Tab-separated table of C-alpha atoms in Angstrom:
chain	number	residue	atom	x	y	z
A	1	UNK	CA	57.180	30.802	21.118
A	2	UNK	CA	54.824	33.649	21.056
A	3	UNK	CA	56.333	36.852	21.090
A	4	UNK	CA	60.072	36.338	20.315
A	5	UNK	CA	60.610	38.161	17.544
A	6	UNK	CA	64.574	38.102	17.485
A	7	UNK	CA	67.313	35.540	16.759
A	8	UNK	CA	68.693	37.081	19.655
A	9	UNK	CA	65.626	36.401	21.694
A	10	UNK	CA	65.101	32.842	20.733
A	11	UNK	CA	68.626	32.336	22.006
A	12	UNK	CA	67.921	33.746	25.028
A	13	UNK	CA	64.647	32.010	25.730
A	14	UNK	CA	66.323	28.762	24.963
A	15	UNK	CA	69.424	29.410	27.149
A	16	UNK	CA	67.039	29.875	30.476
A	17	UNK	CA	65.012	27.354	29.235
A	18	UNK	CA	67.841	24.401	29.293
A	19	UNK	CA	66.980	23.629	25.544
A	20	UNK	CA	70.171	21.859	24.606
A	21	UNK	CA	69.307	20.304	21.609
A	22	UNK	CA	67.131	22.520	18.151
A	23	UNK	CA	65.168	20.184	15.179
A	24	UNK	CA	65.705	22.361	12.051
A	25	UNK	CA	62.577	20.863	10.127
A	26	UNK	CA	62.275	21.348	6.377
A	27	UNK	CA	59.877	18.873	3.976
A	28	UNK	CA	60.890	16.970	0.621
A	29	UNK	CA	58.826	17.818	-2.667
A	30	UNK	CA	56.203	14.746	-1.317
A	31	UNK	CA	55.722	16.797	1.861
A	32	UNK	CA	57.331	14.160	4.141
A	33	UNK	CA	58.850	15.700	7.656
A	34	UNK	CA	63.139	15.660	7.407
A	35	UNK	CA	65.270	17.523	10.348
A	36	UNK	CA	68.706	18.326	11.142
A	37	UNK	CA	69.364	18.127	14.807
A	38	UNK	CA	71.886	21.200	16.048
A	39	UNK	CA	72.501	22.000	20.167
A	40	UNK	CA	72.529	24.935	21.717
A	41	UNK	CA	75.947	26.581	21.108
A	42	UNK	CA	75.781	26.553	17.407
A	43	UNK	CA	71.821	27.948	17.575
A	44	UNK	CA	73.021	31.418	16.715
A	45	UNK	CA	75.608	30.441	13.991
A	46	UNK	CA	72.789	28.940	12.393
A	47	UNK	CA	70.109	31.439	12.769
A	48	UNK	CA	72.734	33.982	10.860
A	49	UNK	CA	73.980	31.315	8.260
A	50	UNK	CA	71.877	28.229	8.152
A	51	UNK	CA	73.042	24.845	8.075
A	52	UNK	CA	74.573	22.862	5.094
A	53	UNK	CA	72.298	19.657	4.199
A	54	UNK	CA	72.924	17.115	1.365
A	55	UNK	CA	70.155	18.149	-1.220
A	56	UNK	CA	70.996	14.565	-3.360
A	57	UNK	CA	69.924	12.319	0.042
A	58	UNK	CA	66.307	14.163	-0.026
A	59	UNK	CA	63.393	13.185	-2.656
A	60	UNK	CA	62.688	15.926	-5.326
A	61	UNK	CA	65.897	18.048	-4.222
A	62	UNK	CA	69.066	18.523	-6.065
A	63	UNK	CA	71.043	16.265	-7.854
A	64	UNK	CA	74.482	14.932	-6.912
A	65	UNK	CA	76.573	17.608	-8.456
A	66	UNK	CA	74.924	20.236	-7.119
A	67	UNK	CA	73.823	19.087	-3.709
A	68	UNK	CA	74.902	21.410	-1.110
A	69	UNK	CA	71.919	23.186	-0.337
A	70	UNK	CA	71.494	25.327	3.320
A	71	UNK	CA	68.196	25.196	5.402
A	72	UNK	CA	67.857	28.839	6.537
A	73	UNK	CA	65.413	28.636	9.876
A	74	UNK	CA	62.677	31.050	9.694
A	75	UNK	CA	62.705	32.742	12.985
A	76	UNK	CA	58.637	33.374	13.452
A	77	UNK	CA	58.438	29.308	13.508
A	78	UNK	CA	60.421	28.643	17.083
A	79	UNK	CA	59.068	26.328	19.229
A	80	UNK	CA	59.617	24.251	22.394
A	81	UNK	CA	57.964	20.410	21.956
A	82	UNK	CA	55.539	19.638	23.879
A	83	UNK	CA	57.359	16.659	25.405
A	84	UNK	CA	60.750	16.161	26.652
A	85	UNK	CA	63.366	14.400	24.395
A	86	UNK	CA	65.853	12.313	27.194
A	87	UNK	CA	64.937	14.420	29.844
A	88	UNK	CA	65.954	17.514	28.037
A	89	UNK	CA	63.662	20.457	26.589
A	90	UNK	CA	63.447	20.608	22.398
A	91	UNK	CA	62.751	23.589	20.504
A	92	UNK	CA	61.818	23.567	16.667
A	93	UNK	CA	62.222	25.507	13.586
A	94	UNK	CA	60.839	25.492	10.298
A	95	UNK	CA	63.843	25.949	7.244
A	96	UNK	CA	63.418	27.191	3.821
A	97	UNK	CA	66.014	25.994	1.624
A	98	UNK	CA	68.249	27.949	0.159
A	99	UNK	CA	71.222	27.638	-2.620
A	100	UNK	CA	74.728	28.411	-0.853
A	101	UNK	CA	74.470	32.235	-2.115
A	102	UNK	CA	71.199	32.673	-0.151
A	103	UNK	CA	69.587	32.400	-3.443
A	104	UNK	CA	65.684	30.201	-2.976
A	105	UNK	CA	66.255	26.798	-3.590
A	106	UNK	CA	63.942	26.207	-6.949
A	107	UNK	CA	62.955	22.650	-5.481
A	108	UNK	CA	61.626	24.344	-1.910
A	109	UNK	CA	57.975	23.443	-1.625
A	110	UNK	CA	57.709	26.025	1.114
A	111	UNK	CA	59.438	28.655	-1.338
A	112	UNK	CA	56.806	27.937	-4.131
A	113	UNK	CA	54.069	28.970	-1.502
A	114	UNK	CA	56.374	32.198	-0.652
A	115	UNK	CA	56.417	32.827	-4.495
A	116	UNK	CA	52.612	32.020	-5.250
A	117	UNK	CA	51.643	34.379	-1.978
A	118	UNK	CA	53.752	37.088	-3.226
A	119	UNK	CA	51.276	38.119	-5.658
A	120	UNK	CA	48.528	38.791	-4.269
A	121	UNK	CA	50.085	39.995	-1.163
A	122	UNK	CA	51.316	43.000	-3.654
A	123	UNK	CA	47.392	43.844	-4.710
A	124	UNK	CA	46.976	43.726	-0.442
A	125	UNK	CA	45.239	40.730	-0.583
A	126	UNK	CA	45.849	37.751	2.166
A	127	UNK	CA	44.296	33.947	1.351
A	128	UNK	CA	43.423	32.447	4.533
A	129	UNK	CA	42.568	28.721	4.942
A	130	UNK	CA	41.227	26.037	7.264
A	131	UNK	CA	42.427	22.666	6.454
A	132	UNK	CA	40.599	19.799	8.092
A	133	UNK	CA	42.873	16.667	8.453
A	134	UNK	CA	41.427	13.114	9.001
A	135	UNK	CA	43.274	10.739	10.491
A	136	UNK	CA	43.338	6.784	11.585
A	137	UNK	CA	44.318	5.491	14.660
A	138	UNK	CA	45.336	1.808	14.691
A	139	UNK	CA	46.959	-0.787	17.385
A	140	UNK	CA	50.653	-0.303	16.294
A	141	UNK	CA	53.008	0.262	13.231
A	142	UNK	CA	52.461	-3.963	12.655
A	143	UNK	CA	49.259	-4.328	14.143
A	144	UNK	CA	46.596	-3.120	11.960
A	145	UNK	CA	43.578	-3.469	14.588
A	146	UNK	CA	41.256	-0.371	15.108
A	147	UNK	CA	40.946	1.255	18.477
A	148	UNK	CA	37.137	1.685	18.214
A	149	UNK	CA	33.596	1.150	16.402
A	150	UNK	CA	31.945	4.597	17.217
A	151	UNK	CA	30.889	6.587	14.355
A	152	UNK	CA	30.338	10.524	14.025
A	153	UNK	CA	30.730	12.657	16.440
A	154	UNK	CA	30.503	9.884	18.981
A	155	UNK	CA	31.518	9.987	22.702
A	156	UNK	CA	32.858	6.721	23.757
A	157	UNK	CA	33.309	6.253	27.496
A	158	UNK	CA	37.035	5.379	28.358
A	159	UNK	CA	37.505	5.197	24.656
A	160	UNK	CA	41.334	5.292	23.690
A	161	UNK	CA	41.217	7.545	20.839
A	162	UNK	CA	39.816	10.291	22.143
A	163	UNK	CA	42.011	10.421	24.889
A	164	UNK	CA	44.920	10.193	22.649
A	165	UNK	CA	43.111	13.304	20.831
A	166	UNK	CA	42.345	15.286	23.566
A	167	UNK	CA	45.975	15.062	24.500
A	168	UNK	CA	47.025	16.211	20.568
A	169	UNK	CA	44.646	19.021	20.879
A	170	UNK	CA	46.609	20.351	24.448
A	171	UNK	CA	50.270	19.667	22.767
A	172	UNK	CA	49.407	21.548	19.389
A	173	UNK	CA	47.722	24.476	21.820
A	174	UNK	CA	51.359	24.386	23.803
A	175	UNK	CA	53.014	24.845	20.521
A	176	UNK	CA	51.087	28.036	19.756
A	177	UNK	CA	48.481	26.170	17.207
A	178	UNK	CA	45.046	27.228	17.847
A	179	UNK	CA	42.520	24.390	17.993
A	180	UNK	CA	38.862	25.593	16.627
A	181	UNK	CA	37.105	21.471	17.517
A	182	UNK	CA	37.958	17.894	17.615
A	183	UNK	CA	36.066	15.128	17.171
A	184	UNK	CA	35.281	11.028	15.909
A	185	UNK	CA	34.891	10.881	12.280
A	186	UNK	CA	32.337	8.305	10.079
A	187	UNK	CA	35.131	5.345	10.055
A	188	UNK	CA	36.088	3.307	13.035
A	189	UNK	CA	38.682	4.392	15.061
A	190	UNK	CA	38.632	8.109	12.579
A	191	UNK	CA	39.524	11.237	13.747
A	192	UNK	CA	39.740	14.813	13.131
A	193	UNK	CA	40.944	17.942	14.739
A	194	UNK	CA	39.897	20.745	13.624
A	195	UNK	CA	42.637	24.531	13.234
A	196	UNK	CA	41.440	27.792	13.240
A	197	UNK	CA	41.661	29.308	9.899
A	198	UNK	CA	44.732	31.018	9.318
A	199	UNK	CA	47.078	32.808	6.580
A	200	UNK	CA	48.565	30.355	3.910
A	201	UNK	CA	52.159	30.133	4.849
A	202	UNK	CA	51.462	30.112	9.046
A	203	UNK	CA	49.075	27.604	8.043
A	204	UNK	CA	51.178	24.954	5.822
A	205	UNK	CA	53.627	25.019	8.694
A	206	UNK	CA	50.907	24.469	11.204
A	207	UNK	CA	50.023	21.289	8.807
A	208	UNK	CA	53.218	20.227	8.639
A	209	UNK	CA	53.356	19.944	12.721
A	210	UNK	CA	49.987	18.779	13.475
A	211	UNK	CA	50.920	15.679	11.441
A	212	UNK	CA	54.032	15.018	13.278
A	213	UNK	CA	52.124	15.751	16.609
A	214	UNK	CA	49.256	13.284	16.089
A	215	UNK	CA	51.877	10.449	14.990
A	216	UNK	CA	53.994	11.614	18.418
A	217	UNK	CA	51.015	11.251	20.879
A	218	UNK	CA	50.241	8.044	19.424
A	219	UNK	CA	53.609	6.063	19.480
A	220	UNK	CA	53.745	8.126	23.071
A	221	UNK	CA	50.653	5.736	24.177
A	222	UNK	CA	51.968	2.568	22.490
A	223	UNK	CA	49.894	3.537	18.986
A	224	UNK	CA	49.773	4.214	15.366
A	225	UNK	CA	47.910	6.920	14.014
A	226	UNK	CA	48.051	7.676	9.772
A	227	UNK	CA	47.338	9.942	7.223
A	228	UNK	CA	46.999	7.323	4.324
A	229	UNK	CA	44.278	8.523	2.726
A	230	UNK	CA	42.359	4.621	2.366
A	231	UNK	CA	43.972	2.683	5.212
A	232	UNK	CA	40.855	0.040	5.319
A	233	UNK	CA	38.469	-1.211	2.422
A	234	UNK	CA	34.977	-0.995	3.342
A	235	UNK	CA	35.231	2.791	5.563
A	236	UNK	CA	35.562	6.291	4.823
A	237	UNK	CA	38.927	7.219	3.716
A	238	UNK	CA	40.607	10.403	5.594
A	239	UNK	CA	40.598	13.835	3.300
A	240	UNK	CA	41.499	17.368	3.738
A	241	UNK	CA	38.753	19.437	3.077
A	242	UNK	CA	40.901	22.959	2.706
A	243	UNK	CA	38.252	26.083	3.385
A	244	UNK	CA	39.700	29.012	1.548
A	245	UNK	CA	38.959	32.818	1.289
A	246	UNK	CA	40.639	36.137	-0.148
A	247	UNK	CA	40.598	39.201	1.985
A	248	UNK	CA	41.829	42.237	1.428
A	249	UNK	CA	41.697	45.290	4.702
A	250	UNK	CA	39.648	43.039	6.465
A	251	UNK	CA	36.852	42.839	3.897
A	252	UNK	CA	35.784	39.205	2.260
A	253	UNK	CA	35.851	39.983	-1.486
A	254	UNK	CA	34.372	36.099	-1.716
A	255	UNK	CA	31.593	37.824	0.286
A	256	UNK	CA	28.025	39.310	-1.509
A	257	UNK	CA	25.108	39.690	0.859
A	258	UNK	CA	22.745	39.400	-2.213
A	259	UNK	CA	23.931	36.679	-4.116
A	260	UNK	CA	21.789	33.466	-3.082
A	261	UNK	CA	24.553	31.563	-2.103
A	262	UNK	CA	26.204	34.692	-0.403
A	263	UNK	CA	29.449	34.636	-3.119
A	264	UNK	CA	30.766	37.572	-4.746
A	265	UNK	CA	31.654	37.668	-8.467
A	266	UNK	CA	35.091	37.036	-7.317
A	267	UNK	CA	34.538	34.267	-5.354
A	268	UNK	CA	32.232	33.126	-7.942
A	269	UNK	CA	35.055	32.926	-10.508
A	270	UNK	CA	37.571	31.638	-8.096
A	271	UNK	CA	35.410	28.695	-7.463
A	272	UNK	CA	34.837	27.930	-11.250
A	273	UNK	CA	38.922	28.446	-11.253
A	274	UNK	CA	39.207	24.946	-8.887
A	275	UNK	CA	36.127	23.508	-10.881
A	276	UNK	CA	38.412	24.003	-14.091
A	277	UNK	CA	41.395	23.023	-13.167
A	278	UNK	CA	41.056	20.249	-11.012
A	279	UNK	CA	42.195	17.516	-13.870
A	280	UNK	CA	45.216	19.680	-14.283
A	281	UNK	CA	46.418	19.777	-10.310
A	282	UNK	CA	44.592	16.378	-8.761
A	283	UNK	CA	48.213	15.316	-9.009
A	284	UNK	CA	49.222	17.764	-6.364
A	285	UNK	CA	46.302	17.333	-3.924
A	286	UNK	CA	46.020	13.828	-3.928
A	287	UNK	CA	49.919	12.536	-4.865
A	288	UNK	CA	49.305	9.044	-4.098
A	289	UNK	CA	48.384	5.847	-5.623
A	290	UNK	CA	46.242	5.307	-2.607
A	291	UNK	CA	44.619	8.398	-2.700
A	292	UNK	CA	41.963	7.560	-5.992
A	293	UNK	CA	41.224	4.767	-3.585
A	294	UNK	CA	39.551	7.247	-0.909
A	295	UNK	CA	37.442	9.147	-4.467
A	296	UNK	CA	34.998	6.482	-5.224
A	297	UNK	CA	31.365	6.792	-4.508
A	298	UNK	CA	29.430	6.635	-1.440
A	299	UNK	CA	31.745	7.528	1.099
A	300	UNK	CA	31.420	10.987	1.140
A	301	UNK	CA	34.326	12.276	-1.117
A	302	UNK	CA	34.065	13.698	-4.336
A	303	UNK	CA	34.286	11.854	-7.090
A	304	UNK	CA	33.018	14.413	-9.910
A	305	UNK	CA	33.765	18.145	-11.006
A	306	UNK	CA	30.420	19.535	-9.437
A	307	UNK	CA	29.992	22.257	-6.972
A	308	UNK	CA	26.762	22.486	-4.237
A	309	UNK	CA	26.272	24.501	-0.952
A	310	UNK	CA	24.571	21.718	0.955
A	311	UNK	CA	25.875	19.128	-1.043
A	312	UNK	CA	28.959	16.766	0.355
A	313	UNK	CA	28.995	14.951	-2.586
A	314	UNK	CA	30.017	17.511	-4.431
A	315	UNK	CA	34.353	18.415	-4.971
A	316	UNK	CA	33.651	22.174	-3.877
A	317	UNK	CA	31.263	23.537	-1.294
A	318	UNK	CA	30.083	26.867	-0.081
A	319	UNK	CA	29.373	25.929	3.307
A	320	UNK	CA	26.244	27.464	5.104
A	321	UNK	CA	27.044	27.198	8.607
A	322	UNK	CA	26.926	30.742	9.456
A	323	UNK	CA	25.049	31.776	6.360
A	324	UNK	CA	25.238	35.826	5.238
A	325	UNK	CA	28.199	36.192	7.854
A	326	UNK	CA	31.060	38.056	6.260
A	327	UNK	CA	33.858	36.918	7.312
A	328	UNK	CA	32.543	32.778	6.886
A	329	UNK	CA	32.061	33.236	3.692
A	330	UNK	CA	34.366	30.748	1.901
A	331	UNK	CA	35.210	27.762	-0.359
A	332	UNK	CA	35.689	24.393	0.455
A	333	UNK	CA	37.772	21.969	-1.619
A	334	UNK	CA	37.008	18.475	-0.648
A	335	UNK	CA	39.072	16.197	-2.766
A	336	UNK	CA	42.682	16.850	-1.338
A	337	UNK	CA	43.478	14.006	1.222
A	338	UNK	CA	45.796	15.051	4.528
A	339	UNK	CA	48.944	12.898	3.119
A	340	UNK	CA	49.695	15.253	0.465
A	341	UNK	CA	52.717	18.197	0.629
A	342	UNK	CA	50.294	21.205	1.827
A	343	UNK	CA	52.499	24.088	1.006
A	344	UNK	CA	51.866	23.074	-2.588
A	345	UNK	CA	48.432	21.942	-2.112
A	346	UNK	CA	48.227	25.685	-1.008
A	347	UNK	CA	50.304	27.099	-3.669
A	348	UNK	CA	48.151	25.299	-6.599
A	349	UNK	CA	44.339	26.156	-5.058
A	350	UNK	CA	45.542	29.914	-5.121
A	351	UNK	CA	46.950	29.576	-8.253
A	352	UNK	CA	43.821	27.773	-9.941
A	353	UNK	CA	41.110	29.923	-8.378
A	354	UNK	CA	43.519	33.680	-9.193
A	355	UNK	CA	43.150	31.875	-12.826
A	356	UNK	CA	39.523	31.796	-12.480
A	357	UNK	CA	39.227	35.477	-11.819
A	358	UNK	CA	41.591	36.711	-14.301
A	359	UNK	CA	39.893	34.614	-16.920
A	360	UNK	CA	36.894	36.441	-15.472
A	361	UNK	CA	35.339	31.812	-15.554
A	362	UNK	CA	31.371	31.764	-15.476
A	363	UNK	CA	30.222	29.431	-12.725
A	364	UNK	CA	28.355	26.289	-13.408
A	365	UNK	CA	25.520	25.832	-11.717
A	366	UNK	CA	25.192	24.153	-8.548
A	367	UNK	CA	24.576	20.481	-8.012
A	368	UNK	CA	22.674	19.930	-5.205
A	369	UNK	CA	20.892	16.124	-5.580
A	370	UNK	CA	23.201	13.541	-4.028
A	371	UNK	CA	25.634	12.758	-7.167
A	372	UNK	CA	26.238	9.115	-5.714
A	373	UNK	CA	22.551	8.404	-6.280
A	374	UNK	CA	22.784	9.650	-9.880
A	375	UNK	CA	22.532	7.112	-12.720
A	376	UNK	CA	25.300	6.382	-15.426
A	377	UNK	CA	23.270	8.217	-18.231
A	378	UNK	CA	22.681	11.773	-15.675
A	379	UNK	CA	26.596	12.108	-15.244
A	380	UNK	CA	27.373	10.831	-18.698
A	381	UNK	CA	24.367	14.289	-19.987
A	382	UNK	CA	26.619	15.995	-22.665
A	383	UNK	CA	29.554	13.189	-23.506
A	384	UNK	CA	30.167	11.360	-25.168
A	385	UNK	CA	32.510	8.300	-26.005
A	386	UNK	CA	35.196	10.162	-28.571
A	387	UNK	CA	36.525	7.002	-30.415
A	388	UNK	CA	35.672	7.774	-34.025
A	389	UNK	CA	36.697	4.096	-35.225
A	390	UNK	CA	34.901	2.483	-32.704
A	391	UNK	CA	31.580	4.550	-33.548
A	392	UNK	CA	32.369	3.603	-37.119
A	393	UNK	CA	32.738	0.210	-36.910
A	394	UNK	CA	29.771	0.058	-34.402
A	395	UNK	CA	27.429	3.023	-34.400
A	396	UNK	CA	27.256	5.204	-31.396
A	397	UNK	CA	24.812	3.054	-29.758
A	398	UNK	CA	26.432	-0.096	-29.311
A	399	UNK	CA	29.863	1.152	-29.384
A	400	UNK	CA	29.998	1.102	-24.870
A	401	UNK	CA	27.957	-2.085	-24.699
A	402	UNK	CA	29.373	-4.278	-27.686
A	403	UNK	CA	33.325	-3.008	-27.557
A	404	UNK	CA	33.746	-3.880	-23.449
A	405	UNK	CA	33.197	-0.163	-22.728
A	406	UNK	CA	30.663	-0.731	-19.691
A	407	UNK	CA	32.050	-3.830	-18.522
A	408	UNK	CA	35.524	-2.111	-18.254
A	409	UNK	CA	34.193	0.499	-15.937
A	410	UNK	CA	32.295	-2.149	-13.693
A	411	UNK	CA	35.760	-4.251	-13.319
A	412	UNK	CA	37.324	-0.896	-12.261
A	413	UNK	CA	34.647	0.227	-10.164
A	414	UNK	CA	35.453	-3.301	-8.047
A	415	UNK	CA	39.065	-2.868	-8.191
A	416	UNK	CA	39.294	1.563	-7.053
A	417	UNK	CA	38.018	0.312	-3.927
A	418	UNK	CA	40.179	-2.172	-2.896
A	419	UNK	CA	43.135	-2.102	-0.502
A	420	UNK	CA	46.533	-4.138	-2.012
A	421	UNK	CA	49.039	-4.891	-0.205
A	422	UNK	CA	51.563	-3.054	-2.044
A	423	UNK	CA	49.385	0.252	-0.900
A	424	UNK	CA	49.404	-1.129	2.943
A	425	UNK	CA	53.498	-1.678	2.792
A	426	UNK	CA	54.337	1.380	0.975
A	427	UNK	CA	52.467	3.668	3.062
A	428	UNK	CA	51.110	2.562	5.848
A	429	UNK	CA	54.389	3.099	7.813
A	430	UNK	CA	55.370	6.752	6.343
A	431	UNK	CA	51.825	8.202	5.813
């Protein structure tokens, strides 16, 4: 809770407070939410020490033989739920995970965001970010039957959703998370609630439990809400648009009041670091099968390597709601979808764009036409088909036509948007 700043304290707090029973939260390398349960009388045991988990039992940890791993609560991360557990007040803390000397555990998503941070926290730099998480609410776990047909920014009278929202939005507040907007997004029965932007680390935590909230309310009113990123063929898939900025003494150095699109030569080169790099970490930002589902065209996520300031086609955007203001000058990343593990969806966007500037990368210029709209031969301007027997056997003409090429695509393009099943029972109950 705000201002304890102690082990000591939080002990305190949660002895006048009843709280008989702590969640010790840590993630696996696919971001997904795991907890050890303690109580009250061994809370300051493991504040000092930590508490021994089984690394083997958790995906992307340890392996067998060297399993015992400790999760080592951060302090700054205490909590009460929002919501009594049997009657009984629950507090919360976020773990790293450490080896048993105290040693970071290599395989600690939240220590490669500590690591990544630490270097440009030495130059006196701190990356802030505002995530934007989309989410689906749906009739149950089995039941696969939208709550609504509104669209956009609709207000539905006595609509179910956003009452299930509204009461997200004063649960996350009650945790200490402050809530910027919330509102229906383009799909049925879509949502989104929006964070205020906030340093990297605070901010992957805040992630972490705004996920676990949302799902909470819902199954609290009898409903299902999910982060897959494509739960239904046919409507906007959910993203996480991640806005991102380097400041350093309170000054934006992505920030130039006479640059046209208001961006710095740093934040120039940062930007052409995510343009670069993107094929490299897509991996990271969208992790699932499901997620190259959600980046097909025409429904408004990115589906090439383009940047605009208007444009939401494009994969990066300089937004230009407050344009020439300082301190909203930023970045924002549009591919990453909200089931992926955020502390290294964090991690890797610093580490692309700090790549940019060190490689001192000249920006592209901007896209700003709708890139959906754009025919095969505009995206295709300056490739070409590198399949020297093909061109041989064929000339470079006829090679796409005559070997399959085109037809190929159009099968896939018919396929990348549908749902399987296999997608719907793998993640439709964890995402």
């Amino acid at each position: 809770m705000e201002g304890l700043k102690s082990k000591k304290e939080i002990v305190k707090f949660c002895e006048e407070k009843g709280v008989e029973m702590i969640h010790l939260w840590f993630v696996d390398i696919l971001g997904q939410l795991k907890a050890v349960g303690i109580t009250l009388h061994v809370l300051a045991d493991a504040l000092d020490g930590g508490v021994g988990i089984d690394g083997s039992s958790v995906e992307g940890f340890a392996r067998i033989y060297e399993s015992d791993l400790i999760a080592m609560p951060d302090v700054s991360t205490f909590a009460l739920l929002p919501w009594k557990v049997n009657g009984e007040h629950v507090g919360r803390l976020i773990c790293d995970i450490q080896n048993p000397d105290g040693t970071p555990y290599a395989g600690d998503t939240r220590h490669v965001l500590k690591r990544a941070l630490k270097r440009v926290e030495k130059q006196g730099y701190t990356f802030y970010l505002g995530p934007e998480l989309e989410y689906f609410y749906f009739k149950s776990v089995t039941d696969r039957t939208l709550l609504d047909h509104a669209g956009y920014f609709d207000q539905v009278p006595d609509d179910i959703g956003t009452e299930l929202r509204s009461r997200t939005v004063e649960a996350l507040q009650e945790m200490g998370i402050a809530v910027e907007a919330s509102h229906h997004e383009v799909a049925s029965s879509q949502h989104e609630i929006d964070l205020k932007y906030s340093e990297a680390l605070k901010m992957a935590d805040q992630c972490i439990t705004y996920r676990y909230v949302v799902k909470e309310i819902a199954r609290q009113g009898g409903y299902y809400a999910t982060f897959m990123p494509k739960p239904v063929y046919g409507e906007n898939g959910s993203g996480m648009h991640i806005h991102q900025s380097l400041f350093k003494g309170g000054k934006n150095l992505f920030f130039a009041a006479g640059d046209k699109y208001h961006l710095s030569k740093t934040g120039r080169s940062y930007l052409a670091g995510l343009l670069n790099y993107m094929p490299e970490f897509a991996s990271i930002t969208n992790q699932w099968v499901n997620s190259y589902k959600r980046l097909v065209p025409g429904f408004e996520a990115p589906v090439y390597i383009a940047w605009g300031q208007r444009n939401r086609s494009a994969l990066v955007r300089v937004p230009m709601y407050k344009p020439g203001h300082e301190k909203a000058t930023r970045v924002e990343l549009r591919c990453p979808d909200p089931a992926c593990n955020p502390y290294l969806a964090f991690a890797i966007c610093l580490a692309a764009g700090l790549k940019g500037i060190d490689s001192n990368l000249t920006l592209r210029p901007p896209v700003e036409e709708d890139i959906y709209e754009m025919d095969a031969k505009d995206l295709a301007a300056g490739h070409t088909i590198d399949c020297p027997v093909l061109v041989i056997v064929g000339g470079q003409s006829h090679t796409a036509k005559f070997y399959g090429y085109e037809n190929a695509w159009i099968e896939w393009d018919a396929y990348r948007t549908r749902i399987t099943d296999y997608e719907l029972e793998k993640y439709y109950p964890i995402l």
